[in-house]
Amino acid sequence: MTRVVPGAASAPASSANLGPGFDCLAVALQLRIEVAIAPAKCFDVDAQGEGAGIPASARHLAARVLRDVLGHDEAKVSIRSEIPVARGLGSSAALAVATAAAAGASDPLAVACRIDGHPENAAASVHGGLVAATMLGDGEPLAVQFPLDGDAAFVVLVPDRSLSTKDARAVLPRQVTHAEAAGNVSRTGALIGALRDLSLLRPGLMDDRLHQPYRLPLMPEADALMTALVAAGALGAAWSGAGPSLIAVCRRDDADAVHRAGSAALAAAGVEGDARILGPDMRGLQVAEQ
């Protein structure tokens, strides 16, 4: 077993898929989680903010990460999080990345992918900005960072209801048509370029045929909310990850109007929650010096 050396790290939230980029595309957002670890006789958690009510059991994500990195979980983990849990904002990936880094992992991305299983969210939390990620045949994660237009801002609608990724994946079909798959691939390629130059972005580039239509019964208000965001000036809108949060891409000057429209649309739909203006997090993983 490896001795626990006190350490600390922080990592950002992320929004995955961005419409057609299913399981490969993500952007880091300016909500962060901070993790610090210290030696202890047994696993313990001091959590504040989002996710504070998760029990400190051996099944806790931080405990699983510690066992992967250190070979044991005899540590106290202090967590301070701004990232809503089970809302499609990459909270588990950010926690896995930050915990692995605080524990001294040489490759926090690989650890997070082994434990959390979402390379695109973890890659955005590690690198910041806009990324695409995949798992190679040998199980190695590969992440590629792309330029993001400096004028980009994001409006995120966060409902006061949770949706686990497991439940959201359970409704997906086992097979899709060749046309549906090809359409998503082509839009994903164009979307990456349009996020570099927002003058190219059109709402249709964020259309999806692989996951959003099948998840709509889990969040029936989603289509109307996204329509309201685009009508208010967003350049495109989509589910954030597996939902139920929704994300809109807009220019900074339009963010306030889109934010107001998002708040009004939530109220009109009878959905408890809030709208937030978030910038892209370009810092990614930050590790405190020892």
Short mmCIF file of C-alpha atoms in Angstrom, two decimals:
data_model
loop_
_atom_site.label_atom_id
_atom_site.label_comp_id
_atom_site.label_asym_id
_atom_site.label_seq_id
_atom_site.Cartn_x
_atom_site.Cartn_y
_atom_site.Cartn_z
CA MET A 1 0.00 0.00 0.00
CA THR A 2 1.06 3.56 -0.66
CA ARG A 3 1.27 5.97 2.27
CA VAL A 4 -1.18 8.85 2.12
CA VAL A 5 0.58 12.13 1.44
CA PRO A 6 -1.64 15.16 2.10
CA GLY A 7 -2.62 16.78 -1.16
CA ALA A 8 -5.28 18.95 -2.75
CA ALA A 9 -6.66 19.56 -6.22
CA SER A 10 -9.62 21.15 -7.96
CA ALA A 11 -11.38 20.42 -11.24
CA PRO A 12 -14.25 21.96 -13.23
CA ALA A 13 -17.70 20.74 -14.15
CA SER A 14 -18.38 19.71 -17.72
CA SER A 15 -21.20 19.40 -20.21
CA ALA A 16 -20.93 16.40 -22.50
CA ASN A 17 -22.42 15.50 -25.88
CA LEU A 18 -23.35 19.11 -26.82
CA GLY A 19 -26.02 17.58 -29.00
CA PRO A 20 -24.56 15.20 -31.60
CA GLY A 21 -21.20 14.55 -29.91
CA PHE A 22 -22.56 11.58 -27.97
CA ASP A 23 -20.01 10.11 -25.57
CA CYS A 24 -17.12 11.99 -27.19
CA LEU A 25 -17.49 15.79 -26.96
CA ALA A 26 -17.48 17.96 -23.82
CA VAL A 27 -16.78 21.47 -22.61
CA ALA A 28 -15.53 22.46 -19.15
CA LEU A 29 -17.69 24.96 -17.27
CA GLN A 30 -16.93 27.44 -14.48
CA LEU A 31 -18.24 25.43 -11.58
CA ARG A 32 -15.55 23.70 -9.56
CA ILE A 33 -14.96 20.99 -7.01
CA GLU A 34 -12.09 21.11 -4.52
CA VAL A 35 -10.69 17.97 -2.90
CA ALA A 36 -8.10 17.61 -0.15
CA ILE A 37 -6.92 14.34 1.38
CA ALA A 38 -5.14 13.59 4.65
CA PRO A 39 -4.11 10.37 6.45
CA ALA A 40 -6.76 8.69 8.61
CA LYS A 41 -7.38 5.31 10.24
CA CYS A 42 -10.36 4.67 7.96
CA PHE A 43 -12.17 6.32 5.09
CA ASP A 44 -14.03 9.46 6.02
CA VAL A 45 -15.58 12.36 4.10
CA ASP A 46 -16.14 15.97 5.05
CA ALA A 47 -18.32 17.28 2.22
CA GLN A 48 -19.77 20.75 1.85
CA GLY A 49 -21.87 22.20 -0.91
CA GLU A 50 -23.30 20.00 -3.63
CA GLY A 51 -23.28 16.28 -2.84
CA ALA A 52 -22.82 16.82 0.88
CA GLY A 53 -25.42 14.18 1.75
CA ILE A 54 -23.66 11.24 0.06
CA PRO A 55 -22.75 8.66 2.76
CA ALA A 56 -19.06 8.05 3.52
CA SER A 57 -19.18 4.34 2.67
CA ALA A 58 -16.78 2.11 0.76
CA ARG A 59 -18.95 2.71 -2.32
CA HIS A 60 -18.29 6.46 -2.27
CA LEU A 61 -16.61 7.50 -5.50
CA ALA A 62 -13.70 9.08 -3.63
CA ALA A 63 -13.06 5.83 -1.74
CA ARG A 64 -12.99 3.86 -5.01
CA VAL A 65 -10.53 6.34 -6.50
CA LEU A 66 -8.27 6.13 -3.45
CA ARG A 67 -8.19 2.35 -3.62
CA ASP A 68 -7.25 2.55 -7.28
CA VAL A 69 -4.45 5.08 -6.69
CA LEU A 70 -3.16 4.09 -3.25
CA GLY A 71 -4.29 0.49 -2.84
CA HIS A 72 -6.42 1.47 0.19
CA ASP A 73 -8.91 4.11 1.29
CA GLU A 74 -7.53 5.01 4.73
CA ALA A 75 -7.82 8.76 4.33
CA LYS A 76 -10.03 11.69 5.15
CA VAL A 77 -11.35 13.40 2.04
CA SER A 78 -12.54 16.98 2.29
CA ILE A 79 -14.79 18.01 -0.58
CA ARG A 80 -16.12 21.47 -1.46
CA SER A 81 -18.29 21.38 -4.55
CA GLU A 82 -20.27 23.85 -6.65
CA ILE A 83 -21.31 21.15 -9.14
CA PRO A 84 -24.89 19.84 -8.87
CA VAL A 85 -25.02 16.05 -8.55
CA ALA A 86 -26.91 13.85 -11.05
CA ARG A 87 -27.77 16.83 -13.25
CA GLY A 88 -25.65 16.06 -16.32
CA LEU A 89 -22.80 18.40 -15.36
CA GLY A 90 -19.99 15.90 -14.88
CA SER A 91 -19.90 16.00 -11.07
CA SER A 92 -18.65 12.42 -10.71
CA ALA A 93 -15.93 12.84 -13.33
CA ALA A 94 -14.72 16.06 -11.70
CA LEU A 95 -14.65 14.39 -8.28
CA ALA A 96 -12.76 11.40 -9.65
CA VAL A 97 -10.18 13.60 -11.41
CA ALA A 98 -9.63 15.88 -8.42
CA THR A 99 -9.41 13.01 -5.93
CA ALA A 100 -6.96 11.09 -8.11
CA ALA A 101 -4.76 14.17 -8.48
CA ALA A 102 -4.90 14.97 -4.76
CA ALA A 103 -3.87 11.39 -4.03
CA GLY A 104 -0.82 11.77 -6.25
CA ALA A 105 -1.91 9.84 -9.35
CA SER A 106 0.45 10.29 -12.28
CA ASP A 107 -2.45 10.10 -14.75
CA PRO A 108 -5.70 11.37 -13.17
CA LEU A 109 -7.51 11.07 -16.51
CA ALA A 110 -6.81 7.33 -16.75
CA VAL A 111 -7.92 6.81 -13.14
CA ALA A 112 -11.15 8.73 -13.67
CA CYS A 113 -11.92 6.77 -16.83
CA ARG A 114 -11.39 3.45 -15.04
CA ILE A 115 -13.58 4.42 -12.10
CA ASP A 116 -16.19 6.76 -13.57
CA GLY A 117 -16.21 5.50 -17.15
CA HIS A 118 -16.83 8.82 -18.94
CA PRO A 119 -13.69 9.86 -20.84
CA GLU A 120 -15.20 13.02 -22.35
CA ASN A 121 -16.30 14.48 -19.00
CA ALA A 122 -13.04 13.52 -17.33
CA ALA A 123 -10.99 14.93 -20.22
CA ALA A 124 -12.79 18.28 -19.98
CA SER A 125 -12.17 18.35 -16.21
CA VAL A 126 -8.46 17.63 -16.76
CA HIS A 127 -7.72 19.85 -19.76
CA GLY A 128 -10.40 22.53 -19.60
CA GLY A 129 -12.04 24.08 -22.63
CA LEU A 130 -13.52 22.05 -25.47
CA VAL A 131 -12.36 18.45 -25.83
CA ALA A 132 -13.11 15.24 -27.64
CA ALA A 133 -12.14 11.97 -25.97
CA THR A 134 -12.27 8.26 -26.59
CA MET A 135 -11.01 4.98 -25.18
CA LEU A 136 -8.52 3.15 -27.38
CA GLY A 137 -8.55 -0.61 -27.81
CA ASP A 138 -6.08 -1.16 -24.99
CA GLY A 139 -8.22 0.82 -22.57
CA GLU A 140 -6.07 3.95 -22.80
CA PRO A 141 -8.00 7.25 -22.88
CA LEU A 142 -7.11 9.72 -25.62
CA ALA A 143 -8.21 13.35 -25.34
CA VAL A 144 -7.87 16.10 -27.94
CA GLN A 145 -8.40 19.75 -27.05
CA PHE A 146 -9.94 22.15 -29.59
CA PRO A 147 -9.99 25.96 -29.76
CA LEU A 148 -13.12 27.63 -28.46
CA ASP A 149 -14.38 31.00 -29.65
CA GLY A 150 -13.40 33.61 -27.06
CA ASP A 151 -16.89 35.13 -27.26
CA ALA A 152 -18.61 31.89 -26.20
CA ALA A 153 -20.81 31.81 -23.13
CA PHE A 154 -23.20 29.15 -21.91
CA VAL A 155 -26.63 29.34 -20.32
CA VAL A 156 -27.45 26.21 -18.35
CA LEU A 157 -30.92 25.32 -17.06
CA VAL A 158 -30.59 23.15 -13.96
CA PRO A 159 -33.87 21.52 -12.85
CA ASP A 160 -34.42 20.61 -9.20
CA ARG A 161 -34.72 16.98 -10.16
CA SER A 162 -31.99 14.39 -10.49
CA LEU A 163 -31.44 11.88 -13.27
CA SER A 164 -28.83 9.17 -12.97
CA THR A 165 -26.73 8.36 -16.00
CA LYS A 166 -27.63 4.69 -15.51
CA ASP A 167 -31.35 5.44 -15.81
CA ALA A 168 -30.77 7.77 -18.77
CA ARG A 169 -28.78 5.08 -20.59
CA ALA A 170 -31.41 2.43 -19.91
CA VAL A 171 -33.86 4.09 -22.31
CA LEU A 172 -31.45 4.15 -25.27
CA PRO A 173 -32.04 1.69 -28.13
CA ARG A 174 -29.59 -1.12 -28.74
CA GLN A 175 -29.46 -0.26 -32.45
CA VAL A 176 -29.77 2.89 -34.56
CA THR A 177 -29.90 3.34 -38.31
CA HIS A 178 -26.89 4.06 -40.49
CA ALA A 179 -28.43 7.41 -41.45
CA GLU A 180 -28.88 8.43 -37.81
CA ALA A 181 -25.30 7.53 -36.94
CA ALA A 182 -23.87 9.23 -40.02
CA GLY A 183 -25.91 12.36 -39.37
CA ASN A 184 -24.56 12.65 -35.84
CA VAL A 185 -20.97 12.13 -36.97
CA SER A 186 -21.25 14.82 -39.66
CA ARG A 187 -22.86 17.34 -37.31
CA THR A 188 -20.24 16.65 -34.63
CA GLY A 189 -17.41 17.42 -37.02
CA ALA A 190 -19.04 20.65 -38.15
CA LEU A 191 -19.96 21.60 -34.57
CA ILE A 192 -16.32 21.43 -33.45
CA GLY A 193 -15.41 23.95 -36.13
CA ALA A 194 -18.40 26.17 -35.37
CA LEU A 195 -17.54 26.33 -31.66
CA ARG A 196 -14.18 27.73 -32.75
CA ASP A 197 -15.93 30.36 -34.87
CA LEU A 198 -19.43 31.14 -33.59
CA SER A 199 -20.37 32.87 -36.84
CA LEU A 200 -20.70 29.34 -38.26
CA LEU A 201 -22.91 27.95 -35.51
CA ARG A 202 -26.53 27.20 -36.38
CA PRO A 203 -29.09 25.57 -34.06
CA GLY A 204 -29.34 22.58 -36.39
CA LEU A 205 -25.71 21.65 -35.71
CA MET A 206 -26.72 20.67 -32.17
CA ASP A 207 -29.48 18.33 -33.31
CA ASP A 208 -29.11 14.73 -32.17
CA ARG A 209 -30.67 11.41 -33.16
CA LEU A 210 -28.82 9.01 -30.86
CA HIS A 211 -29.90 9.93 -27.35
CA GLN A 212 -32.05 13.05 -26.90
CA PRO A 213 -35.25 11.76 -28.58
CA TYR A 214 -35.17 8.62 -26.45
CA ARG A 215 -34.56 10.52 -23.21
CA LEU A 216 -37.35 13.02 -23.80
CA PRO A 217 -39.89 11.04 -21.68
CA LEU A 218 -37.50 11.50 -18.74
CA MET A 219 -37.67 15.29 -19.16
CA PRO A 220 -40.77 16.02 -21.31
CA GLU A 221 -40.32 19.79 -20.97
CA ALA A 222 -36.86 19.71 -22.58
CA ASP A 223 -37.88 20.48 -26.17
CA ALA A 224 -39.95 23.53 -25.20
CA LEU A 225 -37.18 24.82 -22.95
CA MET A 226 -34.54 24.47 -25.66
CA THR A 227 -36.83 26.16 -28.19
CA ALA A 228 -37.22 29.11 -25.81
CA LEU A 229 -33.46 29.42 -25.40
CA VAL A 230 -32.87 29.53 -29.15
CA ALA A 231 -35.75 31.96 -29.68
CA ALA A 232 -34.09 34.32 -27.19
CA GLY A 233 -30.83 34.37 -29.12
CA ALA A 234 -28.94 31.19 -28.27
CA LEU A 235 -26.98 29.80 -31.22
CA GLY A 236 -27.94 26.25 -30.27
CA ALA A 237 -29.20 24.20 -27.34
CA ALA A 238 -28.98 20.59 -26.21
CA TRP A 239 -29.22 18.25 -23.27
CA SER A 240 -26.22 18.57 -20.95
CA GLY A 241 -24.82 15.08 -20.77
CA ALA A 242 -27.56 12.65 -19.80
CA GLY A 243 -29.67 15.52 -18.44
CA PRO A 244 -31.86 16.75 -17.00
CA SER A 245 -29.88 20.00 -17.30
CA LEU A 246 -29.97 21.77 -20.66
CA ILE A 247 -27.19 23.88 -22.15
CA ALA A 248 -27.33 26.71 -24.67
CA VAL A 249 -24.38 28.21 -26.53
CA CYS A 250 -24.53 31.95 -27.04
CA ARG A 251 -22.41 35.04 -27.47
CA ARG A 252 -21.52 36.92 -24.30
CA ASP A 253 -23.60 39.94 -25.26
CA ASP A 254 -26.67 37.70 -25.67
CA ALA A 255 -26.21 35.70 -22.48
CA ASP A 256 -28.35 37.93 -20.25
CA ALA A 257 -31.32 37.78 -22.62
CA VAL A 258 -31.01 34.03 -23.02
CA HIS A 259 -30.69 33.67 -19.24
CA ARG A 260 -33.88 35.66 -18.65
CA ALA A 261 -35.72 33.62 -21.26
CA GLY A 262 -34.49 30.40 -19.69
CA SER A 263 -35.73 31.45 -16.25
CA ALA A 264 -39.10 32.43 -17.69
CA ALA A 265 -39.38 29.18 -19.65
CA LEU A 266 -38.68 27.09 -16.54
CA ALA A 267 -41.43 28.94 -14.69
CA ALA A 268 -43.89 28.64 -17.59
CA ALA A 269 -43.23 24.90 -17.82
CA GLY A 270 -43.69 24.47 -14.08
CA VAL A 271 -40.15 23.14 -13.68
CA GLU A 272 -38.47 24.02 -10.40
CA GLY A 273 -34.83 24.96 -10.96
CA ASP A 274 -32.62 27.82 -12.02
CA ALA A 275 -30.85 29.27 -15.03
CA ARG A 276 -27.15 30.07 -14.85
CA ILE A 277 -24.72 31.93 -17.08
CA LEU A 278 -21.43 30.04 -17.11
CA GLY A 279 -18.22 30.76 -18.93
CA PRO A 280 -15.98 27.99 -20.23
CA ASP A 281 -13.38 26.86 -17.71
CA MET A 282 -10.03 27.01 -19.49
CA ARG A 283 -7.91 26.09 -16.45
CA GLY A 284 -8.91 22.46 -16.08
CA LEU A 285 -7.31 20.43 -13.31
CA GLN A 286 -5.36 22.45 -10.74
CA VAL A 287 -3.08 20.64 -8.27
CA ALA A 288 -1.81 22.35 -5.14
CA GLU A 289 1.95 22.39 -4.72
CA GLN A 290 3.26 20.15 -1.96
#
